[in-house]
PDB file of C-alpha atoms and ligand atoms in Angstrom:
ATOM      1  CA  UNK A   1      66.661  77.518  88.487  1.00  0.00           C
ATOM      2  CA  UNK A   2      67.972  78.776  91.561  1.00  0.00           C
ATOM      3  CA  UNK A   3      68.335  82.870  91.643  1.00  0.00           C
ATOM      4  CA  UNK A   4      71.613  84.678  90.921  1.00  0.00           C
ATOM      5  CA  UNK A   5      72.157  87.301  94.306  1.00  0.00           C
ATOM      6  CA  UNK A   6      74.921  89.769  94.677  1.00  0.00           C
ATOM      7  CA  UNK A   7      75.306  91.588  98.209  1.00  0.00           C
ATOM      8  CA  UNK A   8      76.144  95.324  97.566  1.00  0.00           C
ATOM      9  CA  UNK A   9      78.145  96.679 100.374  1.00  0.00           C
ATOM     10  CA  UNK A  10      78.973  99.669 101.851  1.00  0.00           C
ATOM     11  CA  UNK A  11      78.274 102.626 104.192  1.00  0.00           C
ATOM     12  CA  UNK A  12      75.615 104.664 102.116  1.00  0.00           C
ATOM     13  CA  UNK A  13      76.143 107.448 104.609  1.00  0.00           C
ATOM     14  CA  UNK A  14      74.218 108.662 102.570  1.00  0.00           C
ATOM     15  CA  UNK A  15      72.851 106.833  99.932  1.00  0.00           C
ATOM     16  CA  UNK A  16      73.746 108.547  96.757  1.00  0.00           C
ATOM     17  CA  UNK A  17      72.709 108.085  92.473  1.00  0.00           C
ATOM     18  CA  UNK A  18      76.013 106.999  91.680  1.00  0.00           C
ATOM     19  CA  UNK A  19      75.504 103.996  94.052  1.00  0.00           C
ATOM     20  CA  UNK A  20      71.942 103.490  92.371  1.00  0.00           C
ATOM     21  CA  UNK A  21      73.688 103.276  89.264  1.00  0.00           C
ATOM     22  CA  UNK A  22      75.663 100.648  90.718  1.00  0.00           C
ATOM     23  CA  UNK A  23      72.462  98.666  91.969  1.00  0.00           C
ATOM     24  CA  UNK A  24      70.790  99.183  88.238  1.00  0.00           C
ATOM     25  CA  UNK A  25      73.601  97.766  86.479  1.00  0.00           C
ATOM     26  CA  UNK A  26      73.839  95.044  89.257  1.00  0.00           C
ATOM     27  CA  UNK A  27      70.083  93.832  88.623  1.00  0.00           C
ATOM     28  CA  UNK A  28      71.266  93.910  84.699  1.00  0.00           C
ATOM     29  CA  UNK A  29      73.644  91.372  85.742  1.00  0.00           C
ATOM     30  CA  UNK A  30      72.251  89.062  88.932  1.00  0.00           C
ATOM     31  CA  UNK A  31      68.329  88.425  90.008  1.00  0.00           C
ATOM     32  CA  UNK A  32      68.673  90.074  93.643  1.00  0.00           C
ATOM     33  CA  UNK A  33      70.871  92.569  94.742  1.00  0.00           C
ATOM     34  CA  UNK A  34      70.725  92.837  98.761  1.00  0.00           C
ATOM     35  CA  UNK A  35      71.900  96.210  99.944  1.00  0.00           C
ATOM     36  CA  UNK A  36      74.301  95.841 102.990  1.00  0.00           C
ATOM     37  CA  UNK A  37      74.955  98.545 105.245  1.00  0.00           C
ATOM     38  CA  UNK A  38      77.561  98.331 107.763  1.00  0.00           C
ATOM     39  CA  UNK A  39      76.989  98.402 111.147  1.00  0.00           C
ATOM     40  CA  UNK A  40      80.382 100.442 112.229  1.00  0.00           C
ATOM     41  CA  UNK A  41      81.051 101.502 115.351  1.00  0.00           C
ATOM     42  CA  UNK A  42      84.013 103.245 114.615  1.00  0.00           C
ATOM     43  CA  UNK A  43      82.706 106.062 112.294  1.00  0.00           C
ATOM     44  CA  UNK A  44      80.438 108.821 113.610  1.00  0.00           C
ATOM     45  CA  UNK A  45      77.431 108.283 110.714  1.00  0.00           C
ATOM     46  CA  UNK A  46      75.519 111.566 109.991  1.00  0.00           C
ATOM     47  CA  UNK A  47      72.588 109.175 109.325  1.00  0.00           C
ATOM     48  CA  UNK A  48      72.027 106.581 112.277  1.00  0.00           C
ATOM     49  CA  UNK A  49      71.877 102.821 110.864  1.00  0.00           C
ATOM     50  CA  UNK A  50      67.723 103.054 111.061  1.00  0.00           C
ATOM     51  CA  UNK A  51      67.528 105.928 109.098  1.00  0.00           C
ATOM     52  CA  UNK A  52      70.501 104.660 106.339  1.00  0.00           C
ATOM     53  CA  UNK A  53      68.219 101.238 106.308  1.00  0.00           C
ATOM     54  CA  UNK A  54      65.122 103.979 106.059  1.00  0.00           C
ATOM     55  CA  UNK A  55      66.886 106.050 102.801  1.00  0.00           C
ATOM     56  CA  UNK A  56      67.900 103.131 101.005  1.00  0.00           C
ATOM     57  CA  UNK A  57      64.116 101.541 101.079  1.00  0.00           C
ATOM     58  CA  UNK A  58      62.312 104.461 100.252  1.00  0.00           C
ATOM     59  CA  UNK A  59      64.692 105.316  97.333  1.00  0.00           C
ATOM     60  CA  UNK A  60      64.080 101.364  96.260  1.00  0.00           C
ATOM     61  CA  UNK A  61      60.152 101.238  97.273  1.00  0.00           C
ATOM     62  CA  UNK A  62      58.075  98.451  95.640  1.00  0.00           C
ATOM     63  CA  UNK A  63      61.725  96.619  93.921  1.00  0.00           C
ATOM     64  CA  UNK A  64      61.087  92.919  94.293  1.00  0.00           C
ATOM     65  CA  UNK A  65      64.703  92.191  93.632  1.00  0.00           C
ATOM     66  CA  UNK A  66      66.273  94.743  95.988  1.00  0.00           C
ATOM     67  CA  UNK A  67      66.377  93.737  99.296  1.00  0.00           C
ATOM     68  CA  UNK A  68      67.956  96.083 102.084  1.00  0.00           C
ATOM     69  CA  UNK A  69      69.874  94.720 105.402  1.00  0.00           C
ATOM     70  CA  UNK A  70      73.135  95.704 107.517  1.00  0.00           C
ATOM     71  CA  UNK A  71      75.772  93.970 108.445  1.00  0.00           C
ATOM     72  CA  UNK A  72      78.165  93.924 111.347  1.00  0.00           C
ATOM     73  CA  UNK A  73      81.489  91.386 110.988  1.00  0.00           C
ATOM     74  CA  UNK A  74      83.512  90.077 108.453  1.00  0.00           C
ATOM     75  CA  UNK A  75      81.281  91.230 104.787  1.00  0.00           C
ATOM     76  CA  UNK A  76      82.096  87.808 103.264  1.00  0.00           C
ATOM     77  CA  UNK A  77      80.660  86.403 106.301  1.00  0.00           C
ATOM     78  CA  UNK A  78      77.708  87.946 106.079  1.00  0.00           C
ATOM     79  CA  UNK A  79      77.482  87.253 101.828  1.00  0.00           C
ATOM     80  CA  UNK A  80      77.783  83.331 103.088  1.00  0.00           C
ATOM     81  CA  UNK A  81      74.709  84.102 105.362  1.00  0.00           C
ATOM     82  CA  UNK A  82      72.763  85.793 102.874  1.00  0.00           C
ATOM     83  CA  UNK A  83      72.969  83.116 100.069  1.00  0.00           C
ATOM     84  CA  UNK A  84      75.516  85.173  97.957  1.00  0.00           C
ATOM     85  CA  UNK A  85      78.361  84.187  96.087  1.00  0.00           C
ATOM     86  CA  UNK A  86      79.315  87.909  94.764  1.00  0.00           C
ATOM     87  CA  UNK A  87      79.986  90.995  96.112  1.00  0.00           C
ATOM     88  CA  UNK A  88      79.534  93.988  93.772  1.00  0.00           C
ATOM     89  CA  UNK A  89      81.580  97.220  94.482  1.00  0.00           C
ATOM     90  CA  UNK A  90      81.613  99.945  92.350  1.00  0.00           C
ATOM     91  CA  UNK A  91      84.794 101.389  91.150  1.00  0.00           C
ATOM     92  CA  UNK A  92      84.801 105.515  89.890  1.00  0.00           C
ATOM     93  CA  UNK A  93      88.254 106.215  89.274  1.00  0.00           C
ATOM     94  CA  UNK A  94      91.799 104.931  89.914  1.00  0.00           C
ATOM     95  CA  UNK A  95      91.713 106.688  93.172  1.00  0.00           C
ATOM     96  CA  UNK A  96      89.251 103.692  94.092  1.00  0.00           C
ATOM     97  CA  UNK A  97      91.075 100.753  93.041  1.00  0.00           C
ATOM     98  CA  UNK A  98      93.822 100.334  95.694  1.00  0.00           C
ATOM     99  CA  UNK A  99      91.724  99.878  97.834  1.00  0.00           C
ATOM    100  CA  UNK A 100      89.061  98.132  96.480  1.00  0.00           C
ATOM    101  CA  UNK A 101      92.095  95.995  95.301  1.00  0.00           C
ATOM    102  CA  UNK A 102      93.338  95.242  98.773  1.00  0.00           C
ATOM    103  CA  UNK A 103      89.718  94.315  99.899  1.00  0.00           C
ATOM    104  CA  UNK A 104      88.769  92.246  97.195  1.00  0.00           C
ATOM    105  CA  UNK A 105      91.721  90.546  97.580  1.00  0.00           C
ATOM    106  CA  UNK A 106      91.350  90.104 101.281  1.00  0.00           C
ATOM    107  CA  UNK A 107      88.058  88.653 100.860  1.00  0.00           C
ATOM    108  CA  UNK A 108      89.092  85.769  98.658  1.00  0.00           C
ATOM    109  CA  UNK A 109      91.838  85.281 101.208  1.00  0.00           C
ATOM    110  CA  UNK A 110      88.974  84.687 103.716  1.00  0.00           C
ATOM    111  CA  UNK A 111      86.680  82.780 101.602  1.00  0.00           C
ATOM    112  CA  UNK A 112      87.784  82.050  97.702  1.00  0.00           C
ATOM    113  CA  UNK A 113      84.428  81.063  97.399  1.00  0.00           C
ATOM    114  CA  UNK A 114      83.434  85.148  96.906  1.00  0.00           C
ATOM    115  CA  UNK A 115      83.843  86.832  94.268  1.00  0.00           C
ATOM    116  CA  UNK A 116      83.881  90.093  93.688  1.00  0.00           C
ATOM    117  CA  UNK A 117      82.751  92.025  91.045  1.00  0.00           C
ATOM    118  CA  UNK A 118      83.466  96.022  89.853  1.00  0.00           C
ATOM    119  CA  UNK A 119      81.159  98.045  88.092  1.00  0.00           C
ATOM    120  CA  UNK A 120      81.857 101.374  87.185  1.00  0.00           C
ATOM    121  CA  UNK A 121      79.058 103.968  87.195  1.00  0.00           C
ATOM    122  CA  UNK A 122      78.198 106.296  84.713  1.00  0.00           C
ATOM    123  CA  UNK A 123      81.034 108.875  83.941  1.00  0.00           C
ATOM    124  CA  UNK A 124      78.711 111.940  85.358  1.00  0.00           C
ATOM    125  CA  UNK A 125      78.932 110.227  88.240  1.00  0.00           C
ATOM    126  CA  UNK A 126      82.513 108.926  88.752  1.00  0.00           C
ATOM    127  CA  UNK A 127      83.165 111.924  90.911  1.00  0.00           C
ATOM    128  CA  UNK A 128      80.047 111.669  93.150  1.00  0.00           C
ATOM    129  CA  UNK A 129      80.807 110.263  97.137  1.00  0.00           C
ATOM    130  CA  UNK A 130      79.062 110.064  99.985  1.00  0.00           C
ATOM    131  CA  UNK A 131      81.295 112.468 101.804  1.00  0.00           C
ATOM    132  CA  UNK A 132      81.520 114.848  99.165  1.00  0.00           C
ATOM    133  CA  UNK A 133      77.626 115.166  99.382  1.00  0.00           C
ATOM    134  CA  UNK A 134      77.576 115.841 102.875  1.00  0.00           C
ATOM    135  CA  UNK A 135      80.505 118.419 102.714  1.00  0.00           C
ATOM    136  CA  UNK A 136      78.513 120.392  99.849  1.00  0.00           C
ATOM    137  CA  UNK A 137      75.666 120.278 101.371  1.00  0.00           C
ATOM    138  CA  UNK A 138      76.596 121.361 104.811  1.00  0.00           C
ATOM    139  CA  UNK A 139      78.313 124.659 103.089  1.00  0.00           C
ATOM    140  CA  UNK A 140      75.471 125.762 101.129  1.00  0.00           C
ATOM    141  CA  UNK A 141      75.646 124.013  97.695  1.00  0.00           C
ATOM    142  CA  UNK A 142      73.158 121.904  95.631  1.00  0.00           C
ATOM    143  CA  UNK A 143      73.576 118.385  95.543  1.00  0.00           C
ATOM    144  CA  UNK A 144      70.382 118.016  93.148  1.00  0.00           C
ATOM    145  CA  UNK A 145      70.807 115.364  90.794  1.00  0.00           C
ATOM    146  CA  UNK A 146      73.712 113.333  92.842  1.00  0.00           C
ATOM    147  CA  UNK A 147      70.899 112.272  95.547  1.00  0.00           C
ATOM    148  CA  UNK A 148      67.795 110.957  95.628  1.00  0.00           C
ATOM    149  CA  UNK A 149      65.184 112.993  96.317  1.00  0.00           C
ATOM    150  CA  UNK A 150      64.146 111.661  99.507  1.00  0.00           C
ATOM    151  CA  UNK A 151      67.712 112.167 100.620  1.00  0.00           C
ATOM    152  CA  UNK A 152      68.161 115.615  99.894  1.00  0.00           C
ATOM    153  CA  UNK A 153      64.695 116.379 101.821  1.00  0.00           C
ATOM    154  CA  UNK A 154      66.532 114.509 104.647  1.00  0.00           C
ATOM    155  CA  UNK A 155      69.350 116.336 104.691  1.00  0.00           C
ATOM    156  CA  UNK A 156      67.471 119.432 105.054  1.00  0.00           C
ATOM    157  CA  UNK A 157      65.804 118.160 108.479  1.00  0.00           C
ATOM    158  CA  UNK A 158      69.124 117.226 109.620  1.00  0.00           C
ATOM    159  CA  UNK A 159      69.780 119.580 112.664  1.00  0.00           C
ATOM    160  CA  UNK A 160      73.069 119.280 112.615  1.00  0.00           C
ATOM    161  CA  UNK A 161      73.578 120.322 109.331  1.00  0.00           C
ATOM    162  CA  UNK A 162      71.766 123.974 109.541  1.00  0.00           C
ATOM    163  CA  UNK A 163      73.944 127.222 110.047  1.00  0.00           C
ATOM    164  CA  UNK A 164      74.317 127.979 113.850  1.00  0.00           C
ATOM    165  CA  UNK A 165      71.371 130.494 114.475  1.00  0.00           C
ATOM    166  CA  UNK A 166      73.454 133.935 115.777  1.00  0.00           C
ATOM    167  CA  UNK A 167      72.555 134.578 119.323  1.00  0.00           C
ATOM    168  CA  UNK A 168      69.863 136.859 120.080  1.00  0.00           C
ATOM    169  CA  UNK A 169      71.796 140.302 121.355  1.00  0.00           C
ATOM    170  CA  UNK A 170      69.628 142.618 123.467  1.00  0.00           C
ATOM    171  CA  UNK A 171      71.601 145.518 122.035  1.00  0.00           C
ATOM    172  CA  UNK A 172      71.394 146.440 118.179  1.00  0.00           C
ATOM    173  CA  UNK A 173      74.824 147.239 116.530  1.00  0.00           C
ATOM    174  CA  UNK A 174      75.358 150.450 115.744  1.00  0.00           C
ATOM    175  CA  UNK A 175      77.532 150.631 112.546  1.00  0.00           C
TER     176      UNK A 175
HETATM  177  O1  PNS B   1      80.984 102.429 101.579  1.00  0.00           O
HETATM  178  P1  PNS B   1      82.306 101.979 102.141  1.00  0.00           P
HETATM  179  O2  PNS B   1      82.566 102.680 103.454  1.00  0.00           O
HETATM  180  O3  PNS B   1      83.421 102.149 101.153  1.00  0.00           O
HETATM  181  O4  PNS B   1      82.177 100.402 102.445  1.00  0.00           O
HETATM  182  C1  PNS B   1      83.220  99.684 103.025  1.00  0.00           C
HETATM  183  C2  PNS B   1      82.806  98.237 103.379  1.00  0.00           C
HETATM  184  C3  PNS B   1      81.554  98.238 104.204  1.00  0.00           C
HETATM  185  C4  PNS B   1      82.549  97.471 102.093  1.00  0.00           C
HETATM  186  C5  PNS B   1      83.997  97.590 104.146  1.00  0.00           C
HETATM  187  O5  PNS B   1      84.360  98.434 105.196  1.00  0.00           O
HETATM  188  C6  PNS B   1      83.670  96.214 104.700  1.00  0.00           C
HETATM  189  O6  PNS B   1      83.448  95.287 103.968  1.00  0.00           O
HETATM  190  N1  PNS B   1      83.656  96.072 106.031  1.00  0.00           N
HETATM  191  C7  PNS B   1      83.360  94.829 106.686  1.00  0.00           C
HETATM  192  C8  PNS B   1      84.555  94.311 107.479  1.00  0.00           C
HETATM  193  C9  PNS B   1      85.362  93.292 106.711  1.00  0.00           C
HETATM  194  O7  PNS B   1      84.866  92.327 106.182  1.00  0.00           O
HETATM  195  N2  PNS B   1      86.718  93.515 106.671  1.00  0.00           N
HETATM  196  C10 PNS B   1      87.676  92.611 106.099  1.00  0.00           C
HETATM  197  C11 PNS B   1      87.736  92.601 104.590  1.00  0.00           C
HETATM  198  S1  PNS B   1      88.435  94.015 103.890  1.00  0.00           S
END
């Protein structure tokens, strides 16, 4: 019988647990789920495509059925490509669905052979984003729990992220 695959798409700037959630409930559903990050030019990534690609496999090490890639293009393009019929896209709030709406909608416009498919996470996580992580972490707060671990060590390598060191004064203050 031939195998049911689902392409999961998105930025996973980082990769976070709500979007795992969204991969575990997709392998409830389909054989293979094929992780597809996007290649965008546009967007300044704080993780370069290698290390997104990087994240995603270490988080899913050893998963037969979860297979990462990227993507650059038109997504149901690159679904046709990959042997899927289904895009997955998870959907946390109303805040989401406009324009998940508007894509999925534009998709069948450019092949009606695609369907999508919404999944909602689990409720602890329906508030949980990629940016939101990055904006925590890069003021000080925890984001234990919304990333996996590997992530979280990455983030704490990331340069960029770290409080500008205070130049070195040859003169102490006197207060
Ligand atoms: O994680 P994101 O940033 O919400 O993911 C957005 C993504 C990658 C799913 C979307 O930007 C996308 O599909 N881009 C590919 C370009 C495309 O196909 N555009 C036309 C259909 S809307």
């Amino acid at each position: 019988m031939k195998k049911s695959l689902a392409v999961y798409p998105g930025s996973f700037d980082p990769i976070t647990n709500g979007h795992l959630d969204i991969i575990e409930r997709g392998l409830s559903v389909f054989d293979e789920v094929v992780i597809a990050i996007l290649v965008n030019q546009e967007k300044t990534p704080l993780f370069t495509i290698e290390e997104r690609v990087e994240l995603v496999r270490e988080a899913y090490a050893g998963n037969p059925r979860v297979r990462v890639d990227t993507f650059s293009g038109l997504l149901v393009d690159y679904a046709v490509q990959a042997g899927a019929s289904v895009i997955v896209r998870g959907l946390r709030a109303i805040s989401d669905f406009e324009f998940e709406f508007q894509m999925a909608l534009m998709n069948r416009r450019l092949n009606p052979r695609i369907e999508t498919v919404f999944m909602m996470p689990a409720e602890g996580y329906s508030y949980v984003s990629s940016r939101l992580v990055k904006e925590v972490f890069t003021l000080g707060g925890s984001v234990k729990d919304l990333v996996p671990p590997v992530v979280e060590r990455r983030l704490r390598e990331k340069e960029s992220l770290l409080p500008p060191v205070a130049p070195r004064s040859g003169r102490r203050r006197v207060r």
